């Protein structure tokens, strides 16, 4: 799948749409989800044009990958959810119901997040 430079996260990175930024490095940006599903719901995105986890894991540089996951850990620490617990999640493709085609990790926390996955059919 080719990268769509008109996706909402690309527009946020270009400054064409606002975001509630919580952390930024050379290779990654973290901001609050516009429709939070938990008291803490932060999105971490790479600044490079990667469609998904599949694209990012195959094509990003070691520097981008290591910095990205350090940012995920940092925003969880900054949000104060390390002691109480949190969940990181990345949706990929149709079965994963990925809505925005720019790789991102969700960081959820601040409450009991319930079971991991509710299987809806065989
Ligand atoms: P996905 O289903 O692709 O894993 O999740 C996309 C997430 O992006 C959703 O949780 C949605 O609420 C969030 N989102 C979509 N558009 C915007 C936006 O313009 N700003 C922010 N901050 N979050 C957005």
XYZ file of N, CA and C and ligand atoms in Angstrom:
390
model
N 0.846 -1.202 0.000
C 0.000 0.000 0.000
C 0.881 1.252 0.000
N 0.630 2.134 -0.957
C 1.413 3.374 -1.039
C 0.992 4.343 0.063
N 1.942 5.139 0.515
C 1.647 6.124 1.554
C 0.788 7.257 0.992
N -0.291 7.581 1.713
C -1.191 8.679 1.322
C -0.803 9.927 2.112
N -0.186 10.879 1.463
C 0.316 12.058 2.166
C -0.800 13.020 2.586
N -2.055 12.672 2.258
C -3.187 13.490 2.699
C -3.871 12.916 3.936
N -3.319 11.859 4.543
C -3.944 11.333 5.767
C -3.804 12.345 6.904
N -4.672 12.221 7.912
C -4.733 13.260 8.954
C -3.430 13.402 9.740
N -2.710 12.297 9.933
C -1.475 12.414 10.721
C -0.374 13.098 9.901
N -0.391 12.892 8.586
C 0.546 13.625 7.729
C 0.253 15.124 7.811
N -1.035 15.466 7.860
C -1.406 16.885 7.964
C -0.993 17.459 9.315
N -1.115 16.670 10.377
C -0.649 17.117 11.698
C 0.860 17.353 11.653
N 1.591 16.425 11.053
C 3.057 16.574 10.976
C 3.454 17.814 10.182
N 2.680 18.166 9.167
C 2.998 19.357 8.365
C 2.478 20.643 9.004
N 1.755 20.505 10.137
C 1.208 21.682 10.802
C -0.071 22.197 10.169
N -0.680 21.402 9.302
C -1.921 21.816 8.635
C -3.152 21.541 9.503
N -3.006 20.633 10.468
C -4.054 20.367 11.454
C -3.423 20.475 12.835
N -4.190 20.933 13.829
C -3.629 21.046 15.179
C -3.589 19.685 15.879
N -2.783 19.624 16.932
C -2.821 18.446 17.805
C -2.421 18.899 19.197
N -2.815 18.094 20.177
C -2.457 18.353 21.567
C -1.172 17.571 21.844
N -0.048 18.207 21.538
C 1.249 17.516 21.598
C 1.669 17.251 23.031
N 2.200 16.035 23.268
C 2.732 15.728 24.598
C 4.241 15.477 24.573
N 4.800 15.131 23.402
C 6.243 14.848 23.341
C 6.679 14.847 21.884
N 7.919 15.260 21.650
C 8.413 15.284 20.269
C 9.917 15.071 20.262
N 10.372 14.299 19.296
C 11.812 14.128 19.055
C 12.058 14.320 17.555
N 13.301 14.091 17.143
C 13.619 14.238 15.713
C 12.784 13.305 14.846
N 12.525 12.100 15.351
C 11.881 11.073 14.524
C 10.460 10.715 14.942
N 9.951 11.274 16.027
C 8.637 10.838 16.520
C 7.869 12.002 17.144
N 6.545 11.860 17.103
C 5.653 12.849 17.708
C 4.589 12.098 18.496
N 4.262 12.602 19.690
C 3.209 12.010 20.515
C 2.187 13.090 20.831
N 0.903 12.726 20.699
C -0.173 13.685 20.951
C -1.403 12.937 21.432
N -2.335 13.694 22.054
C -3.535 13.063 22.604
C -4.504 12.681 21.490
N -5.122 11.511 21.658
C -6.142 11.085 20.691
C -7.344 12.026 20.786
N -7.915 12.360 19.630
C -9.032 13.305 19.580
C -10.315 12.707 20.165
N -10.406 11.394 20.189
C -11.569 10.707 20.780
C -11.058 9.679 21.784
N -10.642 10.140 22.976
C -9.985 9.228 23.917
C -10.882 8.081 24.374
N -10.288 6.891 24.388
C -10.998 5.678 24.819
C -10.646 5.300 26.261
N -9.817 6.109 26.906
C -9.396 5.867 28.292
C -8.925 7.208 28.836
N -8.798 7.340 30.180
C -8.332 8.616 30.738
C -6.997 9.062 30.132
N -6.111 8.117 29.889
C -4.890 8.399 29.125
C -5.026 7.699 27.780
N -4.970 8.474 26.710
C -4.997 7.886 25.354
C -4.127 8.777 24.469
N -2.908 8.315 24.277
C -1.905 9.072 23.524
C -1.527 8.280 22.277
N -1.333 8.994 21.189
C -0.865 8.374 19.951
C 0.597 8.743 19.740
N 1.398 7.759 19.392
C 2.799 8.007 19.058
C 2.983 7.646 17.593
N 3.530 8.602 16.821
C 3.715 8.360 15.394
C 5.160 8.666 15.004
N 5.692 7.923 14.038
C 6.986 8.316 13.473
C 6.770 9.508 12.545
N 7.797 10.324 12.375
C 7.664 11.462 11.460
C 7.829 11.030 9.998
N 8.438 9.888 9.783
C 8.604 9.383 8.423
C 7.292 8.839 7.875
N 7.198 8.710 6.540
C 5.955 8.311 5.883
C 5.758 6.796 5.840
N 5.424 6.215 6.984
C 5.215 4.769 7.055
C 3.734 4.481 7.236
N 3.196 3.616 6.399
C 1.760 3.331 6.390
C 1.318 2.588 7.645
N 2.146 1.664 8.090
C 1.687 0.710 9.111
C 2.892 0.119 9.830
N 2.598 -0.722 10.814
C 3.656 -1.454 11.515
C 4.455 -2.301 10.534
N 3.775 -2.867 9.554
C 4.470 -3.696 8.568
C 5.497 -2.865 7.801
N 5.070 -1.716 7.316
C 5.949 -0.811 6.565
C 7.085 -0.307 7.460
N 6.741 0.127 8.670
C 7.730 0.698 9.591
C 8.788 -0.338 9.960
N 8.355 -1.535 10.310
C 9.308 -2.557 10.769
C 10.220 -3.018 9.645
N 9.742 -2.923 8.399
C 10.556 -3.365 7.270
C 11.455 -2.256 6.725
N 10.977 -1.012 6.747
C 11.663 0.050 6.002
C 12.275 1.174 6.830
N 11.882 1.322 8.073
C 12.454 2.404 8.886
C 13.884 2.059 9.291
N 14.657 3.111 9.557
C 16.046 2.898 10.002
C 16.060 2.446 11.462
N 17.204 1.884 11.871
C 17.343 1.476 13.273
C 17.155 2.674 14.193
N 17.655 3.847 13.780
C 17.516 5.046 14.612
C 16.045 5.428 14.779
N 15.279 5.358 13.696
C 13.852 5.692 13.783
C 13.123 4.704 14.684
N 13.433 3.422 14.524
C 12.723 2.393 15.300
C 13.068 2.494 16.780
N 14.345 2.645 17.090
C 14.708 2.691 18.511
C 14.164 3.951 19.158
N 14.248 5.083 18.467
C 13.741 6.329 19.053
C 12.234 6.252 19.245
N 11.549 5.672 18.271
C 10.090 5.551 18.369
C 9.694 4.809 19.650
N 10.304 3.663 19.887
C 9.885 2.874 21.054
C 10.368 3.494 22.362
N 11.443 4.252 22.320
C 11.824 5.007 23.524
C 10.786 6.089 23.832
N 10.240 6.697 22.782
C 9.199 7.712 22.990
C 7.934 7.075 23.566
N 7.565 5.899 23.091
C 6.395 5.213 23.662
C 6.588 5.029 25.173
N 7.752 4.545 25.560
C 8.019 4.360 26.989
C 8.027 5.674 27.748
N 8.607 6.698 27.142
C 8.698 8.009 27.810
C 7.321 8.610 28.049
N 6.437 8.557 27.041
C 5.121 9.182 27.228
C 4.322 8.433 28.288
N 4.515 7.126 28.393
C 3.831 6.369 29.452
C 4.352 6.793 30.825
N 5.674 6.965 30.930
C 6.234 7.448 32.205
C 5.717 8.838 32.521
N 5.738 9.729 31.520
C 5.286 11.106 31.740
C 3.799 11.162 32.106
N 3.008 10.223 31.586
C 1.571 10.194 31.884
C 1.285 9.573 33.247
N 2.314 9.001 33.873
C 2.152 8.463 35.221
C 1.436 7.130 35.289
N 1.541 6.340 34.215
C 0.789 5.078 34.187
C 1.670 3.832 34.299
N 2.956 4.036 34.548
C 3.836 2.863 34.642
C 3.455 2.003 35.849
N 3.218 2.647 36.989
C 2.897 1.882 38.203
C 1.529 1.221 38.110
N 0.558 1.942 37.590
C -0.810 1.410 37.527
C -1.008 0.486 36.326
N -0.211 0.660 35.300
C -0.287 -0.196 34.119
C -0.864 0.530 32.920
N -0.506 0.033 31.764
C -1.011 0.630 30.519
C -0.997 -0.416 29.416
N -1.555 -0.027 28.296
C -1.579 -0.913 27.126
C -1.098 -0.127 25.919
N -0.218 -0.734 25.122
C 0.136 -0.145 23.827
C -0.422 -1.046 22.743
N -0.936 -0.405 21.697
C -1.646 -1.154 20.664
C -1.409 -0.504 19.306
N -1.193 -1.323 18.297
C -1.071 -0.813 16.923
C -1.996 -1.639 16.034
N -2.924 -0.969 15.375
C -3.812 -1.646 14.432
C -3.154 -1.661 13.062
N -3.289 -2.796 12.385
C -2.746 -2.897 11.025
C -3.804 -3.451 10.081
N -4.075 -2.709 9.019
C -4.911 -3.234 7.944
C -6.372 -3.407 8.307
N -7.090 -4.101 7.429
C -8.542 -4.221 7.562
C -8.953 -5.009 8.799
N -8.355 -6.190 9.013
C -8.756 -6.991 10.176
C -8.401 -6.286 11.479
N -7.319 -5.501 11.458
C -6.957 -4.721 12.644
C -7.748 -3.433 12.772
N -8.562 -3.150 11.735
C -9.398 -1.929 11.693
C -8.568 -0.655 11.840
N -7.438 -0.632 11.153
C -6.627 0.589 11.124
C -7.384 1.647 10.336
N -7.615 2.794 10.950
C -8.361 3.884 10.295
C -7.439 4.890 9.620
N -6.354 5.230 10.287
C -5.449 6.251 9.753
C -4.209 5.551 9.179
N -3.955 5.705 7.874
C -2.866 4.959 7.229
C -1.494 5.612 7.393
N -1.188 5.962 8.639
C 0.157 6.407 9.029
C 0.434 5.657 10.322
N 1.516 4.879 10.358
C 1.774 4.013 11.509
C 1.664 4.781 12.827
N 0.971 4.187 13.788
C 0.851 4.806 15.107
C 0.640 3.738 16.161
N 1.116 4.050 17.345
C 0.856 3.207 18.517
C -0.036 4.000 19.455
N -1.092 3.338 19.927
C -1.940 3.913 20.963
C -1.346 3.552 22.321
N -1.344 4.493 23.251
C -0.985 4.217 24.644
C -2.215 4.536 25.483
N -2.783 3.475 26.076
C -3.990 3.627 26.903
C -3.629 3.422 28.362
N -4.256 4.157 29.258
C -4.037 3.937 30.680
C -4.953 4.808 31.516
N -4.744 4.725 32.823
C -5.522 5.546 33.744
C -6.762 4.862 34.269
N -7.013 3.622 33.867
C -8.141 2.842 34.381
C -7.867 1.374 34.055
N -8.707 0.491 34.635
C -8.639 -0.926 34.268
C -9.106 -1.048 32.813
N -8.244 -1.539 31.948
C -8.527 -1.553 30.507
C -9.302 -2.791 30.049
N -9.609 -3.701 30.959
C -10.408 -4.860 30.585
C -9.600 -5.893 29.821
N -10.320 -6.884 29.272
C -9.656 -7.967 28.550
C -8.993 -7.466 27.283
N -8.035 -8.222 26.802
C -7.222 -7.734 25.692
C -8.001 -7.647 24.388
N -8.648 -8.751 23.985
C -9.374 -8.767 22.718
C -10.682 -9.518 22.941
N -11.767 -8.934 22.438
C -13.050 -9.644 22.496
C -13.294 -10.253 21.131
N -13.246 -11.573 21.093
C -13.408 -12.261 19.813
C -14.877 -12.244 19.437
N -15.198 -11.736 18.246
C -16.605 -11.570 17.889
C -17.144 -12.713 17.040
N -16.290 -13.465 16.369
C -16.767 -14.623 15.612
C -15.601 -15.558 15.341
N -15.910 -16.754 14.972
C -14.862 -17.758 14.760
C -14.020 -17.428 13.534
P -6.616 3.487 14.268
O -7.981 2.877 14.210
O -6.127 3.893 12.910
O -5.654 2.616 15.011
O -6.746 4.766 15.176
C -6.797 6.067 14.680
C -6.978 7.001 15.864
O -6.738 8.314 15.425
C -8.373 6.971 16.479
O -8.294 6.625 17.852
C -8.888 8.406 16.262
O -9.666 8.884 17.338
C -7.596 9.180 16.103
N -7.716 10.359 15.274
C -8.301 10.451 14.046
N -8.217 11.709 13.561
C -7.535 12.424 14.496
C -7.114 13.793 14.560
O -7.337 14.606 13.660
N -6.434 14.173 15.695
C -6.154 13.291 16.696
N -5.480 13.767 17.759
N -6.536 12.007 16.673
C -7.217 11.570 15.575
